[in-house]
mmCIF file of C-alpha atoms and ligand atoms in Angstrom:
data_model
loop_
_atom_site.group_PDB
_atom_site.id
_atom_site.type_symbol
_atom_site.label_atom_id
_atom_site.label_comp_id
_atom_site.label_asym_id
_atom_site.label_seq_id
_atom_site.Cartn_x
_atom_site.Cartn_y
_atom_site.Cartn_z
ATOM 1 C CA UNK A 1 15.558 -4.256 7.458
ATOM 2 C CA UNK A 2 12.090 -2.034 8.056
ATOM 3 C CA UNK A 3 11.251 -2.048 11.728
ATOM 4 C CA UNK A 4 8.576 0.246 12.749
ATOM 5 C CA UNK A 5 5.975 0.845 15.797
ATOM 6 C CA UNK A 6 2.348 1.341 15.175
ATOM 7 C CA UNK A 7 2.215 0.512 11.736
ATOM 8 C CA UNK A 8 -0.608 0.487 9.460
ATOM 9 C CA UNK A 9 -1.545 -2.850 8.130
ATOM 10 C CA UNK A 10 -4.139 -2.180 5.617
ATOM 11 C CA UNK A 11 -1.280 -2.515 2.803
ATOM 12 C CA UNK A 12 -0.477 -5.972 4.221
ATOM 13 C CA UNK A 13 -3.210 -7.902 3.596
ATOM 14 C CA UNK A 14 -5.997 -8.300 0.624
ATOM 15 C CA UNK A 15 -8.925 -7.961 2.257
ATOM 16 C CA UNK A 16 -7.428 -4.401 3.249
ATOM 17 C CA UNK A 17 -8.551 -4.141 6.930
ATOM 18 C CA UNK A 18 -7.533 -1.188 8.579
ATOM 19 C CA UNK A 19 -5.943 -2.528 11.362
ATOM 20 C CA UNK A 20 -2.807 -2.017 13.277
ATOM 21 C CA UNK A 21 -0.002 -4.030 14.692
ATOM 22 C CA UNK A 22 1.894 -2.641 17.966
ATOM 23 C CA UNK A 23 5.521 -3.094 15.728
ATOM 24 C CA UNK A 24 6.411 -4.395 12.481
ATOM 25 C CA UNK A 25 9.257 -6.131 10.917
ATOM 26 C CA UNK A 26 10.591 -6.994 7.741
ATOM 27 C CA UNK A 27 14.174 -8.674 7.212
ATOM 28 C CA UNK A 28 15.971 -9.632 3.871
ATOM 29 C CA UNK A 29 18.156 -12.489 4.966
ATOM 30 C CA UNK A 30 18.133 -15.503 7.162
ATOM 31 C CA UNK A 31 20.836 -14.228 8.899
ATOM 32 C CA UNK A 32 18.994 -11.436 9.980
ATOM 33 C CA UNK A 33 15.821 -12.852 10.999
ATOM 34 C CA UNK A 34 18.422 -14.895 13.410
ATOM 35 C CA UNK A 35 19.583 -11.558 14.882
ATOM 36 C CA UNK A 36 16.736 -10.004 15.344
ATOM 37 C CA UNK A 37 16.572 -8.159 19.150
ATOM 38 C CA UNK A 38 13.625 -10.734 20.133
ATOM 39 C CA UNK A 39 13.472 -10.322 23.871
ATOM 40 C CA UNK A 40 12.707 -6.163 23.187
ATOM 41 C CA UNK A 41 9.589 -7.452 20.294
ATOM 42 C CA UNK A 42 6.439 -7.202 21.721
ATOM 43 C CA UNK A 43 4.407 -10.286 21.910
ATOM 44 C CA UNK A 44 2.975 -12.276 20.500
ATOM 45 C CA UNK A 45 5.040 -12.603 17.413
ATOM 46 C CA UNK A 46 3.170 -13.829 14.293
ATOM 47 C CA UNK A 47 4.448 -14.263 10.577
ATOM 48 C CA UNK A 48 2.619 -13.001 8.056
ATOM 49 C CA UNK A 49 3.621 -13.698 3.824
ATOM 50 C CA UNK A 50 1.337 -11.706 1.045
ATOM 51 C CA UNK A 51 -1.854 -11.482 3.552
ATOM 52 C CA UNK A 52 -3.784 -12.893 0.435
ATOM 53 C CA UNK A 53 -4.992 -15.918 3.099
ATOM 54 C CA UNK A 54 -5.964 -13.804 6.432
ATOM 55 C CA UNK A 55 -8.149 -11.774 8.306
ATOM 56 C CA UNK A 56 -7.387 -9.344 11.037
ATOM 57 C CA UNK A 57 -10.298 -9.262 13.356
ATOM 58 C CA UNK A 58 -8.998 -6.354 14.598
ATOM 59 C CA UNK A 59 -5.673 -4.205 16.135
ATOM 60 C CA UNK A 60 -3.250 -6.613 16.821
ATOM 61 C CA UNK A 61 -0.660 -6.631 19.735
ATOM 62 C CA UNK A 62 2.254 -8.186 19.256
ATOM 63 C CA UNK A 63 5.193 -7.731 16.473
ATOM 64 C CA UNK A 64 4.554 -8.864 12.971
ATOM 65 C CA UNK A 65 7.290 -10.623 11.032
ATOM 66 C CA UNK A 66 7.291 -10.470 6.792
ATOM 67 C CA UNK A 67 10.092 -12.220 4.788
ATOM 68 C CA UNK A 68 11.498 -9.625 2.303
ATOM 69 C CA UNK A 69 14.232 -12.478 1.461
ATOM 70 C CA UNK A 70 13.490 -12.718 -2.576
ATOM 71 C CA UNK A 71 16.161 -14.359 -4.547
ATOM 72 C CA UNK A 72 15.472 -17.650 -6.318
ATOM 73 C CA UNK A 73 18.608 -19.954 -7.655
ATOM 74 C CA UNK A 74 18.074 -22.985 -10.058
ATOM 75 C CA UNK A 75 20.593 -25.970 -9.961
ATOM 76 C CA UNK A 76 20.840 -26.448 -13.208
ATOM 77 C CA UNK A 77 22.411 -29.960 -13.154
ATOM 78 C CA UNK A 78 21.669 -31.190 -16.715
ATOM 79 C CA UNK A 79 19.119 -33.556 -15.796
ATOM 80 C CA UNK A 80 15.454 -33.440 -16.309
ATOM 81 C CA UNK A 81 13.951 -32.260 -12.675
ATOM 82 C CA UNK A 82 15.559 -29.003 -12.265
ATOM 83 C CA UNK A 83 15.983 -27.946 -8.306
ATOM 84 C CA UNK A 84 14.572 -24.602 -7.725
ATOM 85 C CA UNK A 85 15.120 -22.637 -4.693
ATOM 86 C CA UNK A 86 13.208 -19.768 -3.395
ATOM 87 C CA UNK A 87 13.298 -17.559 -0.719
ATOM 88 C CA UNK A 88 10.325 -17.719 1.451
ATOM 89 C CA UNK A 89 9.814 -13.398 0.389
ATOM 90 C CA UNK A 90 9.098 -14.088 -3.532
ATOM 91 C CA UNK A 91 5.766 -13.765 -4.639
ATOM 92 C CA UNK A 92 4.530 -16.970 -5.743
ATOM 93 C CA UNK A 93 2.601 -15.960 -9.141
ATOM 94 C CA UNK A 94 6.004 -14.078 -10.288
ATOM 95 C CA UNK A 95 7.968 -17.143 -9.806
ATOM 96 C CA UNK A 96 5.479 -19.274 -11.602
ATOM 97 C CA UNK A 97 5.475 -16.565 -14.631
ATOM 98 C CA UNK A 98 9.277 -17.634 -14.124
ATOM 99 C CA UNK A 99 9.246 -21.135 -14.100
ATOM 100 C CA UNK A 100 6.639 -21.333 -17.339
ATOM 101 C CA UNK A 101 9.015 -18.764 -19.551
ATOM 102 C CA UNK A 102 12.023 -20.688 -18.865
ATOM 103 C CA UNK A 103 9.679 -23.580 -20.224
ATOM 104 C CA UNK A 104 9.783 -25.654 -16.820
ATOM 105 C CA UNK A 105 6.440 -27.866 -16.166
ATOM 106 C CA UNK A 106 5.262 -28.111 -12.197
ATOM 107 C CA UNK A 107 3.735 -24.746 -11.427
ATOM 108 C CA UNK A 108 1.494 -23.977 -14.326
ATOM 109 C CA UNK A 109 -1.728 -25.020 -12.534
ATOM 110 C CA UNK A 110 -1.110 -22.585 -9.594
ATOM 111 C CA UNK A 111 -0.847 -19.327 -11.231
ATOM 112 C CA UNK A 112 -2.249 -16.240 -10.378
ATOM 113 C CA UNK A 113 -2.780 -17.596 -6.544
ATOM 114 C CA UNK A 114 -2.080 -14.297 -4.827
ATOM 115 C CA UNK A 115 0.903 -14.515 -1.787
ATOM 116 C CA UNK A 116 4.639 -15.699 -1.400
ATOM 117 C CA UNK A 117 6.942 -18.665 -1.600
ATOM 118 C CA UNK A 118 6.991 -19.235 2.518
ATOM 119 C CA UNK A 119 2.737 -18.874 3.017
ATOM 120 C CA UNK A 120 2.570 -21.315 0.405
ATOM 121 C CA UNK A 121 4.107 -23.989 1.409
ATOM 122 C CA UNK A 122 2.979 -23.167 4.943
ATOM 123 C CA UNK A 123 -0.926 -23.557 3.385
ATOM 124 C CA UNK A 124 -0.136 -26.373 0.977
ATOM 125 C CA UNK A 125 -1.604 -23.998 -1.703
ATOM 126 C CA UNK A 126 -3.846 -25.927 -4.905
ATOM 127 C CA UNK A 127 -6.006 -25.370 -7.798
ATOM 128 C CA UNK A 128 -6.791 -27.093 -10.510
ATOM 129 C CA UNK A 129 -6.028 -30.538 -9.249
ATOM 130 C CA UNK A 130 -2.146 -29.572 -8.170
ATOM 131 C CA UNK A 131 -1.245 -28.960 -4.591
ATOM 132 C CA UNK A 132 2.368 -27.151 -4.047
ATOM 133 C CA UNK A 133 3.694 -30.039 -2.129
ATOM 134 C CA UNK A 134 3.638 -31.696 -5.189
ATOM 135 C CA UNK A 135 6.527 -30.139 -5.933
ATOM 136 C CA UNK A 136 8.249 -29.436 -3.261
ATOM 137 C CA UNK A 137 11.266 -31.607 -2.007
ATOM 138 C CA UNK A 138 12.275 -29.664 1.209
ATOM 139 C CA UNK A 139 11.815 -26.477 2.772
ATOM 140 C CA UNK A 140 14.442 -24.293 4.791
ATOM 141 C CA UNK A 141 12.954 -22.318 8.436
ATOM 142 C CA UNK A 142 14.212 -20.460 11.743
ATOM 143 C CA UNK A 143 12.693 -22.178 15.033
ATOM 144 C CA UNK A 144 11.622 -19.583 16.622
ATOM 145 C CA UNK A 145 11.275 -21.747 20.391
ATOM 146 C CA UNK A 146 15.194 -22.859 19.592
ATOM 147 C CA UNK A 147 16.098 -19.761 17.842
ATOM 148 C CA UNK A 148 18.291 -22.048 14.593
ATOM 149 C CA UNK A 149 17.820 -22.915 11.365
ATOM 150 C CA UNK A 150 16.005 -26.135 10.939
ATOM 151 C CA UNK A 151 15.157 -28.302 7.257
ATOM 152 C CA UNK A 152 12.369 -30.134 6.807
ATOM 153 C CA UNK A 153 11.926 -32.957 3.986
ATOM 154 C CA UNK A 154 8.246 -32.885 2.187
ATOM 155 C CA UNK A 155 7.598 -36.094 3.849
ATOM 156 C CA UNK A 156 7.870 -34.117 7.794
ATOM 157 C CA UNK A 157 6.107 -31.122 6.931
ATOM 158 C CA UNK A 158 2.726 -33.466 6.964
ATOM 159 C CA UNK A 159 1.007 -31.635 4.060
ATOM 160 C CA UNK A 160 -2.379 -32.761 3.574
ATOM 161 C CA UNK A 161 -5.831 -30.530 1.757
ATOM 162 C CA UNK A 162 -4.332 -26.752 3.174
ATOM 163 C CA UNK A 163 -3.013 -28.911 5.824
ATOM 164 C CA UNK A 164 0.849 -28.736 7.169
ATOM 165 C CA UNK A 165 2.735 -29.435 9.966
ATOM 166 C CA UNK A 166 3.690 -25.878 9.917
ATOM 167 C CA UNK A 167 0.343 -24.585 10.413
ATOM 168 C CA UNK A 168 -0.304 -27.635 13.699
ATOM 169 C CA UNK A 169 3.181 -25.917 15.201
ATOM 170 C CA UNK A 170 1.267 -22.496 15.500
ATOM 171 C CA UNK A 171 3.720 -20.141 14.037
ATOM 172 C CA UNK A 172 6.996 -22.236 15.717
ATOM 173 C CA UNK A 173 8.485 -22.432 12.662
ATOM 174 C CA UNK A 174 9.523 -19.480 10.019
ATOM 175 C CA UNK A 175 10.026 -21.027 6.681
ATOM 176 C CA UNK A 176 13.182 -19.009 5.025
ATOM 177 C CA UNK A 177 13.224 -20.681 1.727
ATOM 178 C CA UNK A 178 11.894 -23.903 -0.407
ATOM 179 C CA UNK A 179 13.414 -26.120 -2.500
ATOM 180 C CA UNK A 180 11.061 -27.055 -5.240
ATOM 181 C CA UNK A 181 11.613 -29.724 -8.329
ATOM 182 C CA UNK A 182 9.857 -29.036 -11.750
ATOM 183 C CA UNK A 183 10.627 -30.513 -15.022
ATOM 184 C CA UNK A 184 12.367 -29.719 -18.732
ATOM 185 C CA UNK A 185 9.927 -32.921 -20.154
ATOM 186 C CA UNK A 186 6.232 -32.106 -20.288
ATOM 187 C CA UNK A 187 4.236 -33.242 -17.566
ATOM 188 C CA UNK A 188 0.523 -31.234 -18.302
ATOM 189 C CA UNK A 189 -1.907 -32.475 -15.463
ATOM 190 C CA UNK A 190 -5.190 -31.856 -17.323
ATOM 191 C CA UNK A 191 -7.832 -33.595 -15.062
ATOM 192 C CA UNK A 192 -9.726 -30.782 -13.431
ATOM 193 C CA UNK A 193 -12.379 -30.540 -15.612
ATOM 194 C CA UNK A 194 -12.520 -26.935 -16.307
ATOM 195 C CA UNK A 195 -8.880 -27.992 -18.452
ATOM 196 C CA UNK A 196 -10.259 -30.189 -20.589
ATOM 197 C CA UNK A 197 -9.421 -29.683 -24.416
ATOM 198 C CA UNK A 198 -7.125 -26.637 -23.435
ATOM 199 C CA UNK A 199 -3.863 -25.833 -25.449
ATOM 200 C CA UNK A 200 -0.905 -27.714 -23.196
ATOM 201 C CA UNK A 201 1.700 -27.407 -25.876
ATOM 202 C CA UNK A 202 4.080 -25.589 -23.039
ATOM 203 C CA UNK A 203 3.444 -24.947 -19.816
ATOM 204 C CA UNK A 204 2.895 -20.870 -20.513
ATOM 205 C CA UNK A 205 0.016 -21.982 -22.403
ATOM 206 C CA UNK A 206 -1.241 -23.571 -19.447
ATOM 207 C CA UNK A 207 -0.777 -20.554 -17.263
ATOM 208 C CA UNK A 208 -2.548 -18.910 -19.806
ATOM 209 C CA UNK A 209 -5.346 -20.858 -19.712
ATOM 210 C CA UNK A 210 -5.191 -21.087 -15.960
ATOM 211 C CA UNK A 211 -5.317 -17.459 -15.370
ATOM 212 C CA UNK A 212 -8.522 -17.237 -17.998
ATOM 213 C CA UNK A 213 -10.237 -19.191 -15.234
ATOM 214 C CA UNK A 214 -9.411 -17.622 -12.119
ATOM 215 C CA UNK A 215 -10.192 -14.305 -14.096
ATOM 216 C CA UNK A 216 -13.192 -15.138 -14.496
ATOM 217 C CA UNK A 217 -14.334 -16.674 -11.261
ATOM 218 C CA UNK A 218 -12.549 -14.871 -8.498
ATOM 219 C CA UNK A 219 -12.056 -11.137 -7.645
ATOM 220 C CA UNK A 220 -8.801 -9.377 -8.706
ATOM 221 C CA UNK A 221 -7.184 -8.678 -5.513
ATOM 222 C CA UNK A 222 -5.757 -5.268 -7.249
ATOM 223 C CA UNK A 223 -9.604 -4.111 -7.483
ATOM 224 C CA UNK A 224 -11.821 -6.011 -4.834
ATOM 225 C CA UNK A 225 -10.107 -6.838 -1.206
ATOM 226 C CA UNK A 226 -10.527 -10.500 -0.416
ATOM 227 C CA UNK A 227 -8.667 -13.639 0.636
ATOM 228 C CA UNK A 228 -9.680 -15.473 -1.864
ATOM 229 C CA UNK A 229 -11.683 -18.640 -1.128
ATOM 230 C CA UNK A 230 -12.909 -18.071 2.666
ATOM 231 C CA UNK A 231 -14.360 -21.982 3.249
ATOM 232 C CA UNK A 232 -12.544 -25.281 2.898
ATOM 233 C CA UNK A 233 -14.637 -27.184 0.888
ATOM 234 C CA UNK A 234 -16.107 -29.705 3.445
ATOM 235 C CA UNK A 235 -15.306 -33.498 3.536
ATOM 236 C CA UNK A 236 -18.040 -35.365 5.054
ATOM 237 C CA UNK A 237 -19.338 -38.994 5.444
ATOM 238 C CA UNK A 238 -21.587 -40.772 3.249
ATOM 239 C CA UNK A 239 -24.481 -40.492 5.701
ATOM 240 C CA UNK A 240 -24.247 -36.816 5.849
ATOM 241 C CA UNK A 241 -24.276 -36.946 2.403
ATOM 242 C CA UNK A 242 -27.244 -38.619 1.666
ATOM 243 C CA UNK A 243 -28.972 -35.943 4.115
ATOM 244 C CA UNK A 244 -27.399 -33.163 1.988
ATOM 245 C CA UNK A 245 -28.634 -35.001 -1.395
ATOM 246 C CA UNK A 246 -32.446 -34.741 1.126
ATOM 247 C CA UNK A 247 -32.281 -31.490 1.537
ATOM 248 C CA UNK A 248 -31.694 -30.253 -1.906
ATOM 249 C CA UNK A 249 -34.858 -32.580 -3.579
ATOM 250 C CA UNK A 250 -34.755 -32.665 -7.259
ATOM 251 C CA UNK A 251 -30.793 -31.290 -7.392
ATOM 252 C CA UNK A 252 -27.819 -33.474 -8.193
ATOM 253 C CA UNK A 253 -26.015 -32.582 -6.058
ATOM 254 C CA UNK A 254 -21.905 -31.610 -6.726
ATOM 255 C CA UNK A 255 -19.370 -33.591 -4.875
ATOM 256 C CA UNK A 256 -16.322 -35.400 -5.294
ATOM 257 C CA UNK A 257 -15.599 -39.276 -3.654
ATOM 258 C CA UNK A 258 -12.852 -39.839 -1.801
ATOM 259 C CA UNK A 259 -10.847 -42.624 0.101
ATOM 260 C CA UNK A 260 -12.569 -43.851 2.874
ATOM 261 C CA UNK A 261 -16.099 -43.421 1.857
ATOM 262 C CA UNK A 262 -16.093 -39.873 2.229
ATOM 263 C CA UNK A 263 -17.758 -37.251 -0.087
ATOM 264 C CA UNK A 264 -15.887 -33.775 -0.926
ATOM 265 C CA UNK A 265 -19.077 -31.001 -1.662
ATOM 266 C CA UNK A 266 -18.249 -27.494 -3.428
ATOM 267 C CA UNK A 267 -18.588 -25.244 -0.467
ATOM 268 C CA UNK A 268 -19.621 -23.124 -2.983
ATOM 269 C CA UNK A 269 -22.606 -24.851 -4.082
ATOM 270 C CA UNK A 270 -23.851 -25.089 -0.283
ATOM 271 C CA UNK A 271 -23.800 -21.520 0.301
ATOM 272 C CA UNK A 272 -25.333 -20.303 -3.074
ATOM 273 C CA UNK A 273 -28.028 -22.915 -2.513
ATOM 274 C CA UNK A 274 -28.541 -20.730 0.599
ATOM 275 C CA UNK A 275 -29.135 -17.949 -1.352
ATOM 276 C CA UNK A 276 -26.169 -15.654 -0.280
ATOM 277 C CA UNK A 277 -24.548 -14.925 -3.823
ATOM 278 C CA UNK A 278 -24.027 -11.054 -3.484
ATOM 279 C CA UNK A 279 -25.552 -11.057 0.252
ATOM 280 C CA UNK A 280 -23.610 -7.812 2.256
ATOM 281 C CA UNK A 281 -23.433 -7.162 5.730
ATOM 282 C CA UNK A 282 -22.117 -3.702 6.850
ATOM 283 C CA UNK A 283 -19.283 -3.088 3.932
ATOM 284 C CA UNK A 284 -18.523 -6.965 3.362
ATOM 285 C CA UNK A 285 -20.485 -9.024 0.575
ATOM 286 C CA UNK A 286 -20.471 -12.528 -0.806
ATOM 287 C CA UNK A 287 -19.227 -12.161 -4.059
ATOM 288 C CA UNK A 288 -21.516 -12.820 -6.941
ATOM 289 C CA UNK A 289 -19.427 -15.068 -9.375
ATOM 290 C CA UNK A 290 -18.274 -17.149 -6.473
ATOM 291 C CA UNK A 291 -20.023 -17.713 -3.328
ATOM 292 C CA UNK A 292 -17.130 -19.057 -1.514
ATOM 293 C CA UNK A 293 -15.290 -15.976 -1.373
ATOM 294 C CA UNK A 294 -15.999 -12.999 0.799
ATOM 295 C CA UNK A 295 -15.153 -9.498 -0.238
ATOM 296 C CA UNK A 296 -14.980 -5.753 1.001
ATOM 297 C CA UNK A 297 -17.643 -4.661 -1.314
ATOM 298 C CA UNK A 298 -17.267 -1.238 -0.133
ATOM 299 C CA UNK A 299 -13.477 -0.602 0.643
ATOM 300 C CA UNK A 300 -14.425 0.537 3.974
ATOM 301 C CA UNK A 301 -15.722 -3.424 5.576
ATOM 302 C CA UNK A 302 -14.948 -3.752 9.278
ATOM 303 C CA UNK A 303 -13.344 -6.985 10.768
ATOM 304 C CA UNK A 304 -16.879 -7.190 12.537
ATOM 305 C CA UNK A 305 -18.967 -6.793 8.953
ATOM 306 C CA UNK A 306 -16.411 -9.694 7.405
ATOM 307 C CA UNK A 307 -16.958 -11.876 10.782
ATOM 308 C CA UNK A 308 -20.906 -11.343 11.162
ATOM 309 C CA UNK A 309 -21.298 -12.223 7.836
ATOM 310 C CA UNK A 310 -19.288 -15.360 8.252
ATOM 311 C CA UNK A 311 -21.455 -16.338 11.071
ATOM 312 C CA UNK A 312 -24.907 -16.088 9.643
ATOM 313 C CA UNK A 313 -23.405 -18.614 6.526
ATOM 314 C CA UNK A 314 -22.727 -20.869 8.708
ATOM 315 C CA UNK A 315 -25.426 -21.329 10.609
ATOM 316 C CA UNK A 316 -27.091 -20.911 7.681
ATOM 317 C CA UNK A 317 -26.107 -23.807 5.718
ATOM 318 C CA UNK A 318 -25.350 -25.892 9.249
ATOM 319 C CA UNK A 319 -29.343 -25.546 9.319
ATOM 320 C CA UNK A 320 -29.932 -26.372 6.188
ATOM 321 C CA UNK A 321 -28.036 -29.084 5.271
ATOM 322 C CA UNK A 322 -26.555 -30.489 9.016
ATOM 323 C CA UNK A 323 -22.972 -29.570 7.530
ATOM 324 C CA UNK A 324 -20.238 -27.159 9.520
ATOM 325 C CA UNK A 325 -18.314 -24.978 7.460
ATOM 326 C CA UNK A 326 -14.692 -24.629 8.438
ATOM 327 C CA UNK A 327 -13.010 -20.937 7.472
ATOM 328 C CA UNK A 328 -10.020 -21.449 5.294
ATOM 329 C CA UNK A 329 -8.531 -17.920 5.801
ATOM 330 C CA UNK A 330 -6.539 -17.267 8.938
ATOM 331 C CA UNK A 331 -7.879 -15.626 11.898
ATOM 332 C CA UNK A 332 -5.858 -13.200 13.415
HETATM 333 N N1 EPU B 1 -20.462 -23.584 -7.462
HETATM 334 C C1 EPU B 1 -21.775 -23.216 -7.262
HETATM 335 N N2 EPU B 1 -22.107 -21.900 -7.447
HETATM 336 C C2 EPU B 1 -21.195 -20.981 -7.834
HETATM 337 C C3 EPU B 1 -19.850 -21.361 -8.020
HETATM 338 C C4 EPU B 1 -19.495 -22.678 -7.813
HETATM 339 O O1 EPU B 1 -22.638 -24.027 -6.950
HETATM 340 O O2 EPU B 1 -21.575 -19.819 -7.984
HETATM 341 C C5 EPU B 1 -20.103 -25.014 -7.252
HETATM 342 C C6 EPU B 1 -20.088 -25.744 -8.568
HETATM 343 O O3 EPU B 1 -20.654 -27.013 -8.377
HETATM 344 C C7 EPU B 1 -18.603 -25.885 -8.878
HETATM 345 C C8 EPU B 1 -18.080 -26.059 -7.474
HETATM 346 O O4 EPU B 1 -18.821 -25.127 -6.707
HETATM 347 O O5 EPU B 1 -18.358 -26.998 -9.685
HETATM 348 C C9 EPU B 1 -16.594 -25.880 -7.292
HETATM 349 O O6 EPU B 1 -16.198 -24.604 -7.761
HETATM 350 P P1 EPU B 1 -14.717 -24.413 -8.310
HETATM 351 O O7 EPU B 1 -14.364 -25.528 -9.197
HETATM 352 O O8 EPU B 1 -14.618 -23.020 -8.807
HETATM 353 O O9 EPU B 1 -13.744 -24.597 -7.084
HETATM 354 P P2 EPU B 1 -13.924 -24.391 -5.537
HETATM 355 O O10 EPU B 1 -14.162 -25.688 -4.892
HETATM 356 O O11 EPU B 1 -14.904 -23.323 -5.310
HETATM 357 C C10 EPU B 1 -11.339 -24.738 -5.021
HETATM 358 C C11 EPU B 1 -10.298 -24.017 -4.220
HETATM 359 C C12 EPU B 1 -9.802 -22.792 -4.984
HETATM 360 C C13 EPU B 1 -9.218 -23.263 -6.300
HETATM 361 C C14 EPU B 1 -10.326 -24.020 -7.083
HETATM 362 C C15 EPU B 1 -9.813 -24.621 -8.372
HETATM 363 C C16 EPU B 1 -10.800 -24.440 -1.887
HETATM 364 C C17 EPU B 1 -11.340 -23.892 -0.612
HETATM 365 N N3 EPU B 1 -10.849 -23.618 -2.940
HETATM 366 O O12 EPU B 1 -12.451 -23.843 -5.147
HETATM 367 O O13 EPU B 1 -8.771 -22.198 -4.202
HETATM 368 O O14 EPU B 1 -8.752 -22.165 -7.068
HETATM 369 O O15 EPU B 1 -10.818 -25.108 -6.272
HETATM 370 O O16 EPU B 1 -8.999 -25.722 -8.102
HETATM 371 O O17 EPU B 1 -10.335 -25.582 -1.922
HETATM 372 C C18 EPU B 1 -8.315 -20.531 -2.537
HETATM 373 O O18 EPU B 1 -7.886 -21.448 -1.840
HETATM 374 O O19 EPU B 1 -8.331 -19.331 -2.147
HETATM 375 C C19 EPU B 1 -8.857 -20.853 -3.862
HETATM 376 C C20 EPU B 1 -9.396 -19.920 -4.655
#
């Protein structure tokens, strides 16, 4: 276990703030998270996985918890789902790069998302028309209000778009490890259309072509700090979207229909309509292949640069088009 005061967090998360949290701790095991000497942490206690989905908006307080428990068992019962547990530590894209070698279909669609196992399921991570509840069948935590072990089935933890019922408990529960089920038969889901006409012959191939996309839309967190997409991509009613579709004369306008009479748009395509593809404020930009994503441009953005520039977007595009943008990363 690493447990230590005043510790630097700019390794800790991809948009590489320099911030600090008042004590930090990391445990391997379950069993020690359980043990841990929580009257004497300072407060407020949050969990944090791969930092790939946050932003610290400056020094923060309280004791930071990271999962460093990383082993991953399959259950190999002879059948065609194949149970696959992971500890809540393991960094998702490795244990994708896993599941594809070993030729197991499931994960494919969600490689190279940056982060681990436990922030995953806690986000209800997707791309490319495959959300990780999809797969999973039941994920182990610690309550922290009870201080035990808890399981939840996929149908309790409430997943919906980067919805859970983990994020609505605000931190009460510390997911430990998940049980996921992917499959020996082929099961390629192909309908984003970006995948269309790609090699699917295993699911590596998939990955492959998976990872060609991301490449070449979104920053590599090992060169460019970001958290990856910054915006949900806003679900709004039909009348709002027929004042969108007014606003933008002459433009079809991108979207995506669903249940309920409600319209999906790109984020994306609301802010580069505002013009802010490569925009910067202080040491933070809006990255040019991707409006929806926010980087540190410079290496040396401030909370404040990353959270001014998040303001004038939104009122931005609130003015011009009567929608609210909703951040999808974290505040912290
Ligand atoms: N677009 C523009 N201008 C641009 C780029 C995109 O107008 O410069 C418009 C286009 O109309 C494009 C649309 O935005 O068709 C959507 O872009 P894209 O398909 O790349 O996906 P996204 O909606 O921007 C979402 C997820 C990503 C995920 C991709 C692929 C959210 C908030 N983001 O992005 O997730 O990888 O779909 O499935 O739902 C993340 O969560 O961090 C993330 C990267």
């Amino acid at each position: 276990m690493l447990k230590e005061n005043n510790f630097d967090l700019s390794t800790r998360n991809t948009f590489r703030m320099k911030v600090r949290c008042a004590c930090y701790v990391e445990y391997e095991s379950a069993e020690e998270l359980a043990a841990l000497p929580w009257d004497e942490l300072p407060k407020p206690i949050k969990h944090i996985g791969g930092g790939s989905n946050l932003l610290f908006t400056g020094d923060f307080p309280g004791t930071i918890l990271h999962s460093a428990i990383r082993y991953v068992k399959y259950v190999d019962l002879g059948l065609d789902e194949v149970p696959v547990v992971a500890g809540a530590g393991v960094e998702w894209d490795a244990l994708v790069e896993e599941l594809c070698s070993h030729g197991l279909w499931g994960a494919e669609n969600l490689s190279l998302i940056p982060g681990e196992v436990g922030a995953a399921a806690v986000q209800n991570i997707g791309a490319y028309g495959v959300e990780i509840k999809d797969l999973i069948s039941g994920v182990s935590c610690f309550d922290l209000q009870e201080k035990r072990p808890c399981k939840f089935s996929v149908g309790e933890c409430g997943y919906g778009y980067r919805e859970s019922m983990f994020k609505d408990a605000g931190g009460r529960y510390v997911i430990t490890s998940v049980l996921l089920r992917v499959s020996r038969s082929p099961r390629p889901r192909l309908e984003y259309k970006g995948l269309a006409g790609i090699d699917a012959s295993s699911p590596m191939a998939v990955r492959e072509a998976v990872i060609g996309i991301r490449r070449s839309k979104l920053p590599d967190p090992a060169e460019l700090g970001s958290a990856g997409s910054f915006f949900k991509n806003p679900v709004i009613s039909a009348a709002d979207f027929v004042r969108v579709c007014d606003a933008a004369p002459g433009v079809t306008v991108p979207h995506y229909l669903l249940d309920g009479g409600f319209v999906k748009v790109p984020a994306a395509w609301l802010i580069d309509q505002c013009g802010f593809k490569g925009e910067r404020e202080g040491g933070a930009a809006v990255y040019e292949k991707q409006p929806l994503v926010i980087v540190n441009a410079s290496g040396e953005a401030s909370p404040g640069d990353v959270l001014e520039l998040e303001r004038r977007i939104v009122a931005t595009v609130h003015q011009r088009f009567g929608v609210s943008l909703h951040p999808e990363v974290e505040h912290i």
